Every structure is written in structure tokens, then in C-alpha cells.
Amino acid sequence: MESAVARTAARPRIALATYRPEEGTASADRDLPVLKGALDDAGARAEIVYWDDPAADWADFDLVVIRSTWDYSWRVAEFVAWAERVAKLTRLANPAAVVRWNTDKRYLGELAASGVPTVPTRYLAPGDPADLPDGHEYVVKPTSGAGARLAARYRPEERETALRHLARMHEKGLTAMVQPYLRGVDTAGERALQFFGGRFLHAARKGAVLAPGTAYDADKVPHPRLEVWQPAPAELAVAERALAAVPDGPDGDALLYARVDVVDGDDGQPCVMELELVEPNLFLRLHPESVPVVAEAIIRAAR
Ligand SMILES: Nc1ncnc2c1ncn2[C@@H]1O[C@H](COP(=O)(O)OP(=O)(O)OP(=O)(O)O)[C@@H](O)[C@H]1O
Ligand SMILES: [Mg+2]
């Protein structure tokens, strides 16, 4: 019988963990089949697996890569528990401790405390007084969001609507984030800098997501006018500072992948809006040249 060691050396088995699309709909992760193909071509055996598939045998893989588990923000506790369970059975990327830390956007406050330029953020947990800004436009959104779900922007005179939004989040047990609406996003857009295998991979830019007057519970277009982007040195520097401030997990495992979203602050300088270390959309269709780089880094992590 082939030993596990020999098998690993020969063809690492890699699970690409994704979400289960609703009955009759296609997956929104268009990169997934491309990535599986590239991994298979590069000598691995890759399999696309639903993260919440009770029949999945995670121990059977050399590496489980969290790719597009895009339904997790509805069920964060279940997802973090899953990551911790899988990490006991095999190697998980990113590591479970990183997943736990990054699924709660209070990490932005930690980044700010370590001196990383970030979007100024206040947190309002259930039970906290509804202290909303008065003199400027602002954003209210949850600490566990994706796809701009439950996010909206308000002018000071829209306080009643913002209070209803806040109450609705607090009823669900969600903590709200309150940030100034950064106008830089309307002009310079939001830039997503992707890192893979410890190096800068590629970047993309998208337009503003929160149109004025859009209801918090409306579906938003998450990546409007997405295009290839060459980051300026200042953007790269902020992204690298953010990554350097990520707390080391207990096993000190490095990050396999990371996406840092930056926008221009009111001083015109880039600041971090989001650090995505769980399931970043890699936008490989914009960057076909990155496909073999990503496949190679995944295979290296599996060996
Ligand atoms: N303070 C802000 N100023 C301006 N625009 C904002 C602000 N906060 C959020 N937005 C807009 O809302 C979008 C979604 O916000 P954010 O990225 O924080 O949440 P998300 O739900 O994690 O979204 P996604 O998963 O799509 O990245 C941003 O891409 C941006 O266009
Ligand atoms: Mg975002």
C-alpha cells in the first residue's frame, strides 16, 4: 500500500473549500474551476469541496485552502468552529487562528492601535448608546459583513433611518461599525491589493458601492466597475504595514493569501478599509498571469 508520505511527495491532495450555491444557481466563484485546472496541471490533485459538506473527509487532504466560503458571514460561529476542527485534522490555509481573528472586523481597531492608517471606526455593540455622528455623512455596517450586506450611508438629517438600521442590527446581536463616509472612494475608488505566498500578487480597483439613499437591506453590487490596478508605492506600503500587524497564531504559520483594501482618507493618503484573510475573491479573470503563481504557492504550502 502506498504510504501517506509517498503519496504527498507524489501528488499533494488539495481541497478548495467553497460555498454551496443555491439550488439551480451557478457558483459566483468563476475562478474556482480555473484554479482547480491549474493545480491539477501543476501536479496536484485538487478537489472543490463545500465547506459545510458533512460527508467531506478533510483528513484525506494534505491542505485545505479556504477559497470562496462566501456564505459564512451569516453563520460566523459555525464557520470559525469548522476552521478549528479542520485545522486539527490537516493543514488549513489561512490558519484557524487567523480565521478567528479576521472574521470580526474589530481587528480594524487593533490595526489602528498598532499605528496602521485605517478608516476611523467606532464600534456600537448591542446595548451601547446610539451615538451617531452629527456634522458629516457616515457609514453604518456590521462587524461581520460581506458583499456590503447591512451597510448604508447616511447624512446627519437621516438620523431616524440610521437609528432603525442600528436597532435592526442590535436585535440580531450584531455589533455595528460607524465610520465617516470617505469621499475619496467616489473619485479614486477602492483598491484591492492581493498577496499570495508572502508576495504581492496583483491589484484591482473598484468603484463606490454605497449609493446615497440605498436601503441598508437592499442587495448591492459588490464590485462595480472592477479593473486592473497598478498600486502606488504608498498603497503597497500601507498594505504591508497592515499585514505586518496581523497577530501571529499559536503555530506561527505564515499567511498563504491576503487581500488589503485601501481607500483614500480625507488627507488624501491611503488607509485600510478592510483586511481580508478568510476568503478573498482573487479576481483571477482580471489577472490570468497570476493563475500559475497561485497554483505554485498552494502546492508549495501543501508539501
Ligand atoms: N467609510 C466608508 N466610506 C465610503 N465607502 C464605504 C465606507 N465603508 C464602506 N464603504 C463602501 O461599502 C463597501 C462595503 O464595505 P466593506 O468592504 O467594509 O464591507 P464588506 O461587507 O466586507 O464588503 P465586501 O465583502 O464586498 O468587501 C465598500 O467597498 C465601500 O464601497
Ligand atoms: Mg470590502
Tab-separated table of C-alpha atoms and ligand atoms in Angstrom:
chain	number	residue	atom	x	y	z
A	1	MET	CA	0.000	0.000	0.000
A	2	GLU	CA	1.215	3.499	-0.865
A	3	SER	CA	2.298	5.363	2.294
A	4	ALA	CA	0.826	8.783	3.086
A	5	VAL	CA	4.321	10.308	2.840
A	6	ALA	CA	4.989	8.853	-0.603
A	7	ARG	CA	1.572	9.947	-1.767
A	8	THR	CA	2.148	13.532	-0.569
A	9	ALA	CA	5.534	13.729	-2.289
A	10	ALA	CA	3.961	12.476	-5.475
A	11	ARG	CA	0.738	14.421	-5.856
A	12	PRO	CA	-0.475	16.556	-2.981
A	13	ARG	CA	-4.190	16.377	-2.394
A	14	ILE	CA	-5.708	19.821	-2.068
A	15	ALA	CA	-9.249	20.804	-1.122
A	16	LEU	CA	-10.566	24.138	-2.376
A	17	ALA	CA	-13.274	24.993	0.145
A	18	THR	CA	-16.226	26.897	-1.253
A	19	TYR	CA	-19.892	27.626	-0.528
A	20	ARG	CA	-22.810	25.581	-1.799
A	21	PRO	CA	-24.733	27.687	-4.335
A	22	GLU	CA	-28.494	27.759	-4.012
A	23	GLU	CA	-30.371	25.022	-5.885
A	24	GLY	CA	-30.393	25.802	-9.613
A	25	THR	CA	-27.818	28.632	-9.489
A	26	ALA	CA	-24.177	28.570	-10.605
A	27	SER	CA	-21.335	29.383	-8.227
A	28	ALA	CA	-20.357	33.059	-8.170
A	29	ASP	CA	-16.713	31.948	-7.871
A	30	ARG	CA	-15.713	31.896	-11.508
A	31	ASP	CA	-12.043	31.415	-10.559
A	32	LEU	CA	-12.603	28.061	-8.915
A	33	PRO	CA	-12.610	25.742	-11.962
A	34	VAL	CA	-9.645	27.643	-13.424
A	35	LEU	CA	-7.685	27.217	-10.214
A	36	LYS	CA	-8.542	23.530	-9.927
A	37	GLY	CA	-7.374	23.022	-13.517
A	38	ALA	CA	-4.098	24.848	-12.862
A	39	LEU	CA	-3.444	22.809	-9.703
A	40	ASP	CA	-4.131	19.530	-11.495
A	41	ASP	CA	-1.881	20.595	-14.402
A	42	ALA	CA	0.886	21.510	-11.945
A	43	GLY	CA	0.877	18.014	-10.451
A	44	ALA	CA	-1.590	18.224	-7.569
A	45	ARG	CA	-4.944	16.545	-7.127
A	46	ALA	CA	-7.379	19.313	-6.370
A	47	GLU	CA	-10.970	18.903	-5.363
A	48	ILE	CA	-13.684	21.532	-4.960
A	49	VAL	CA	-15.485	20.834	-1.656
A	50	TYR	CA	-18.409	22.594	0.048
A	51	TRP	CA	-17.101	23.721	3.419
A	52	ASP	CA	-20.281	22.623	5.175
A	53	ASP	CA	-20.495	19.235	3.441
A	54	PRO	CA	-20.959	16.783	6.339
A	55	ALA	CA	-19.535	13.978	4.167
A	56	ALA	CA	-16.230	15.778	3.428
A	57	ASP	CA	-13.194	13.883	4.737
A	58	TRP	CA	-10.823	16.767	5.491
A	59	ALA	CA	-8.137	14.482	6.943
A	60	ASP	CA	-7.788	12.974	3.491
A	61	PHE	CA	-6.256	16.205	2.134
A	62	ASP	CA	-2.700	17.479	2.590
A	63	LEU	CA	-4.030	21.032	2.554
A	64	VAL	CA	-7.431	22.678	2.738
A	65	VAL	CA	-7.459	26.120	1.122
A	66	ILE	CA	-10.392	28.324	2.085
A	67	ARG	CA	-11.356	29.834	-1.230
A	68	SER	CA	-14.917	31.087	-1.566
A	69	THR	CA	-16.901	30.236	1.561
A	70	TRP	CA	-18.968	33.283	0.762
A	71	ASP	CA	-21.970	32.393	2.925
A	72	TYR	CA	-20.028	32.365	6.188
A	73	SER	CA	-20.847	35.868	7.408
A	74	TRP	CA	-24.404	34.679	8.135
A	75	ARG	CA	-23.005	31.908	10.339
A	76	VAL	CA	-19.688	33.111	11.712
A	77	ALA	CA	-19.598	30.956	14.866
A	78	GLU	CA	-20.295	27.777	12.892
A	79	PHE	CA	-17.635	28.732	10.336
A	80	VAL	CA	-14.916	29.502	12.890
A	81	ALA	CA	-15.687	26.212	14.681
A	82	TRP	CA	-15.371	24.431	11.309
A	83	ALA	CA	-11.976	26.046	10.655
A	84	GLU	CA	-10.738	24.987	14.080
A	85	ARG	CA	-11.987	21.433	13.537
A	86	VAL	CA	-10.352	21.148	10.086
A	87	ALA	CA	-7.068	22.586	11.392
A	88	LYS	CA	-6.892	19.686	13.845
A	89	LEU	CA	-7.256	17.176	11.005
A	90	THR	CA	-4.915	18.668	8.386
A	91	ARG	CA	-3.203	21.879	7.308
A	92	LEU	CA	-5.618	24.770	6.789
A	93	ALA	CA	-4.855	27.993	4.899
A	94	ASN	CA	-5.208	30.524	6.171
A	95	PRO	CA	-4.642	29.119	9.692
A	96	ALA	CA	-7.630	28.818	12.044
A	97	ALA	CA	-6.318	31.481	14.448
A	98	VAL	CA	-6.128	33.950	11.567
A	99	VAL	CA	-9.655	32.997	10.518
A	100	ARG	CA	-10.960	33.587	14.045
A	101	TRP	CA	-9.222	36.977	14.281
A	102	ASN	CA	-10.211	38.179	10.817
A	103	THR	CA	-13.928	37.224	10.884
A	104	ASP	CA	-14.575	40.037	13.358
A	105	LYS	CA	-13.886	43.492	11.944
A	106	ARG	CA	-12.898	44.763	15.361
A	107	TYR	CA	-9.446	43.849	14.007
A	108	LEU	CA	-9.519	47.291	12.311
A	109	GLY	CA	-9.346	48.897	15.753
A	110	GLU	CA	-6.325	46.698	16.564
A	111	LEU	CA	-4.590	47.725	13.346
A	112	ALA	CA	-5.240	51.380	14.150
A	113	ALA	CA	-3.864	50.859	17.670
A	114	SER	CA	-0.651	49.486	16.154
A	115	GLY	CA	-0.285	52.611	14.035
A	116	VAL	CA	-1.602	51.322	10.684
A	117	PRO	CA	-3.589	54.020	8.815
A	118	THR	CA	-7.190	52.774	8.835
A	119	VAL	CA	-10.658	54.185	8.203
A	120	PRO	CA	-11.592	55.850	11.547
A	121	THR	CA	-14.035	53.421	13.163
A	122	ARG	CA	-16.253	53.353	16.227
A	123	TYR	CA	-17.974	50.180	17.382
A	124	LEU	CA	-21.522	50.122	18.758
A	125	ALA	CA	-22.391	46.789	20.365
A	126	PRO	CA	-25.963	45.849	21.366
A	127	GLY	CA	-26.761	47.875	24.491
A	128	ASP	CA	-24.349	50.712	23.664
A	129	PRO	CA	-25.924	54.184	23.340
A	130	ALA	CA	-26.781	55.068	19.715
A	131	ASP	CA	-24.062	57.676	19.375
A	132	LEU	CA	-24.190	58.712	15.694
A	133	PRO	CA	-22.173	61.498	14.012
A	134	ASP	CA	-23.732	64.906	13.626
A	135	GLY	CA	-21.630	67.043	11.338
A	136	HIS	CA	-20.834	64.751	8.398
A	137	GLU	CA	-22.020	61.872	6.274
A	138	TYR	CA	-21.276	58.429	7.742
A	139	VAL	CA	-21.500	54.688	7.149
A	140	VAL	CA	-23.142	52.098	9.400
A	141	LYS	CA	-22.234	48.444	8.762
A	142	PRO	CA	-21.790	45.208	10.735
A	143	THR	CA	-18.515	43.803	12.138
A	144	SER	CA	-19.173	40.536	10.308
A	145	GLY	CA	-20.139	41.550	6.807
A	146	ALA	CA	-19.535	40.617	3.209
A	147	GLY	CA	-20.841	41.994	-0.047
A	148	ALA	CA	-21.795	45.241	1.742
A	149	ARG	CA	-24.625	43.342	3.443
A	150	LEU	CA	-26.417	45.549	6.001
A	151	ALA	CA	-24.217	48.537	5.060
A	152	ALA	CA	-25.573	52.005	4.269
A	153	ARG	CA	-24.517	55.646	4.325
A	154	TYR	CA	-26.395	58.482	5.999
A	155	ARG	CA	-26.432	62.265	6.108
A	156	PRO	CA	-26.932	63.768	9.583
A	157	GLU	CA	-30.590	64.572	8.795
A	158	GLU	CA	-31.243	60.857	8.089
A	159	ARG	CA	-30.730	60.013	11.757
A	160	GLU	CA	-34.128	58.300	12.162
A	161	THR	CA	-33.366	55.837	9.368
A	162	ALA	CA	-29.868	55.222	10.714
A	163	LEU	CA	-31.325	54.519	14.182
A	164	ARG	CA	-33.718	51.945	12.697
A	165	HIS	CA	-30.783	50.330	10.883
A	166	LEU	CA	-28.771	50.232	14.103
A	167	ALA	CA	-31.696	48.799	16.095
A	168	ARG	CA	-32.203	46.102	13.464
A	169	MET	CA	-28.528	45.044	13.726
A	170	HIS	CA	-28.586	45.092	17.509
A	171	GLU	CA	-31.741	42.921	17.540
A	172	LYS	CA	-29.791	40.349	15.546
A	173	GLY	CA	-26.965	40.568	18.094
A	174	LEU	CA	-24.646	42.283	15.588
A	175	THR	CA	-22.120	44.932	16.565
A	176	ALA	CA	-22.207	47.988	14.282
A	177	MET	CA	-19.269	49.932	12.909
A	178	VAL	CA	-19.672	53.672	12.375
A	179	GLN	CA	-17.236	55.389	10.004
A	180	PRO	CA	-17.119	58.742	8.233
A	181	TYR	CA	-18.195	58.317	4.602
A	182	LEU	CA	-14.853	58.689	2.793
A	183	ARG	CA	-15.424	60.717	-0.365
A	184	GLY	CA	-12.123	59.510	-1.784
A	185	VAL	CA	-13.915	56.293	-2.756
A	186	ASP	CA	-16.103	58.274	-5.202
A	187	THR	CA	-13.105	59.697	-7.049
A	188	ALA	CA	-10.129	57.348	-6.591
A	189	GLY	CA	-12.160	54.171	-5.916
A	190	GLU	CA	-11.207	51.318	-3.596
A	191	ARG	CA	-8.057	49.349	-4.395
A	192	ALA	CA	-7.729	45.659	-3.526
A	193	LEU	CA	-4.088	44.573	-3.180
A	194	GLN	CA	-3.694	40.810	-3.263
A	195	PHE	CA	-0.803	38.898	-1.741
A	196	PHE	CA	-0.098	35.207	-2.218
A	197	GLY	CA	2.674	33.010	-0.833
A	198	GLY	CA	4.120	36.011	1.018
A	199	ARG	CA	4.448	38.271	-2.019
A	200	PHE	CA	2.432	40.933	-3.767
A	201	LEU	CA	0.399	39.203	-6.497
A	202	HIS	CA	-1.772	41.760	-8.275
A	203	ALA	CA	-4.300	44.509	-7.621
A	204	ALA	CA	-7.712	45.625	-8.797
A	205	ARG	CA	-9.739	48.759	-8.347
A	206	LYS	CA	-13.482	49.127	-7.970
A	207	GLY	CA	-15.916	51.997	-7.785
A	208	ALA	CA	-18.003	53.144	-4.792
A	209	VAL	CA	-20.588	50.620	-3.592
A	210	LEU	CA	-22.844	52.711	-1.337
A	211	ALA	CA	-25.015	54.983	-3.466
A	212	PRO	CA	-26.811	57.687	-1.440
A	213	GLY	CA	-30.278	56.618	-0.369
A	214	THR	CA	-29.693	52.874	-0.881
A	215	ALA	CA	-31.515	50.958	1.856
A	216	TYR	CA	-29.321	49.005	4.240
A	217	ASP	CA	-31.190	45.789	3.484
A	218	ALA	CA	-31.026	46.223	-0.322
A	219	ASP	CA	-28.706	43.953	-2.334
A	220	LYS	CA	-25.639	45.896	-3.517
A	221	VAL	CA	-23.333	45.382	-6.460
A	222	PRO	CA	-20.209	44.349	-4.529
A	223	HIS	CA	-17.533	45.094	-7.186
A	224	PRO	CA	-18.741	47.873	-9.506
A	225	ARG	CA	-16.505	48.766	-12.473
A	226	LEU	CA	-13.741	46.375	-11.470
A	227	GLU	CA	-10.479	46.944	-13.352
A	228	VAL	CA	-6.784	46.060	-13.206
A	229	TRP	CA	-4.812	48.412	-10.984
A	230	GLN	CA	-1.103	49.164	-10.503
A	231	PRO	CA	-0.746	50.193	-6.864
A	232	ALA	CA	1.268	53.292	-5.969
A	233	PRO	CA	4.186	52.804	-3.549
A	234	ALA	CA	2.160	54.450	-0.743
A	235	GLU	CA	-0.649	51.901	-1.200
A	236	LEU	CA	1.791	48.991	-1.128
A	237	ALA	CA	3.447	50.417	1.976
A	238	VAL	CA	0.125	50.703	3.862
A	239	ALA	CA	-0.839	47.167	2.833
A	240	GLU	CA	2.478	45.784	4.015
A	241	ARG	CA	2.170	47.599	7.330
A	242	ALA	CA	-1.293	46.104	7.806
A	243	LEU	CA	-0.004	42.594	7.093
A	244	ALA	CA	2.918	43.055	9.469
A	245	ALA	CA	0.432	43.952	12.234
A	246	VAL	CA	-1.535	40.675	11.963
A	247	PRO	CA	-1.034	38.816	15.252
A	248	ASP	CA	0.968	35.585	14.989
A	249	GLY	CA	-1.117	32.460	15.535
A	250	PRO	CA	-0.058	29.855	18.109
A	251	ASP	CA	1.908	27.876	15.492
A	252	GLY	CA	3.297	30.993	13.820
A	253	ASP	CA	2.071	29.743	10.425
A	254	ALA	CA	2.520	32.322	7.690
A	255	LEU	CA	-0.423	33.642	5.705
A	256	LEU	CA	-0.901	31.862	2.392
A	257	TYR	CA	-3.038	34.674	0.989
A	258	ALA	CA	-4.247	38.138	1.894
A	259	ARG	CA	-6.185	40.989	0.346
A	260	VAL	CA	-5.836	44.516	1.647
A	261	ASP	CA	-8.498	47.020	0.571
A	262	VAL	CA	-7.383	50.633	0.692
A	263	VAL	CA	-9.204	53.907	0.089
A	264	ASP	CA	-8.020	57.487	0.293
A	265	GLY	CA	-8.710	59.161	3.619
A	266	ASP	CA	-9.726	62.797	3.946
A	267	ASP	CA	-5.989	63.673	3.974
A	268	GLY	CA	-5.653	62.071	0.503
A	269	GLN	CA	-3.458	59.284	1.893
A	270	PRO	CA	-4.354	55.592	1.506
A	271	CYS	CA	-5.815	53.866	4.559
A	272	VAL	CA	-7.091	50.358	5.197
A	273	MET	CA	-10.830	49.774	4.801
A	274	GLU	CA	-10.662	46.004	5.128
A	275	LEU	CA	-8.090	43.251	5.567
A	276	GLU	CA	-9.476	40.088	4.025
A	277	LEU	CA	-7.640	36.983	5.272
A	278	VAL	CA	-10.511	34.493	5.110
A	279	GLU	CA	-11.978	34.116	1.619
A	280	PRO	CA	-10.783	36.920	-0.666
A	281	ASN	CA	-12.100	36.908	-4.202
A	282	LEU	CA	-8.824	36.746	-6.167
A	283	PHE	CA	-10.326	38.185	-9.380
A	284	LEU	CA	-8.136	35.812	-11.407
A	285	ARG	CA	-10.195	36.519	-14.512
A	286	LEU	CA	-8.690	40.019	-14.499
A	287	HIS	CA	-5.219	38.562	-13.965
A	288	PRO	CA	-4.790	35.301	-15.895
A	289	GLU	CA	-1.000	35.655	-15.490
A	290	SER	CA	-1.465	35.096	-11.732
A	291	VAL	CA	-3.082	31.656	-12.105
A	292	PRO	CA	0.182	29.630	-12.268
A	293	VAL	CA	1.730	31.750	-9.485
A	294	VAL	CA	-1.212	30.988	-7.184
A	295	ALA	CA	-1.198	27.282	-8.100
A	296	GLU	CA	2.502	27.007	-7.373
A	297	ALA	CA	2.208	28.761	-3.989
A	298	ILE	CA	-0.667	26.453	-2.988
A	299	ILE	CA	1.307	23.353	-3.955
A	300	ARG	CA	4.320	24.615	-2.002
A	301	ALA	CA	2.084	25.094	1.054
A	302	ALA	CA	0.744	21.543	0.659
A	303	ARG	CA	4.153	19.863	0.648
B	1	LIG	N1	-16.378	54.509	5.440
B	1	LIG	C1	-16.732	54.298	4.165
B	1	LIG	N2	-16.658	55.310	3.258
B	1	LIG	C2	-17.003	55.111	1.963
B	1	LIG	N3	-17.468	53.942	1.481
B	1	LIG	C3	-17.561	52.911	2.341
B	1	LIG	C4	-17.200	53.026	3.719
B	1	LIG	N4	-17.391	51.829	4.311
B	1	LIG	C5	-17.851	51.007	3.343
B	1	LIG	N5	-17.971	51.646	2.165
B	1	LIG	C6	-18.422	51.082	0.877
B	1	LIG	O1	-19.121	49.883	1.144
B	1	LIG	C7	-18.451	48.757	0.585
B	1	LIG	C8	-18.545	47.571	1.540
B	1	LIG	O2	-17.915	47.874	2.766
B	1	LIG	P1	-16.897	46.864	3.432
B	1	LIG	O3	-15.881	46.459	2.448
B	1	LIG	O4	-16.430	47.460	4.696
B	1	LIG	O5	-17.864	45.672	3.802
B	1	LIG	P2	-17.974	44.183	3.275
B	1	LIG	O6	-19.388	43.825	3.554
B	1	LIG	O7	-16.893	43.399	3.852
B	1	LIG	O8	-17.818	44.203	1.740
B	1	LIG	P3	-17.063	43.212	0.744
B	1	LIG	O9	-17.087	41.853	1.351
B	1	LIG	O10	-17.872	43.335	-0.506
B	1	LIG	O11	-15.694	43.771	0.615
B	1	LIG	C9	-17.026	49.229	0.331
B	1	LIG	O12	-16.457	48.503	-0.744
B	1	LIG	C10	-17.222	50.721	0.021
B	1	LIG	O13	-17.566	50.958	-1.333
B	2	MG	MG	-14.905	45.235	1.378
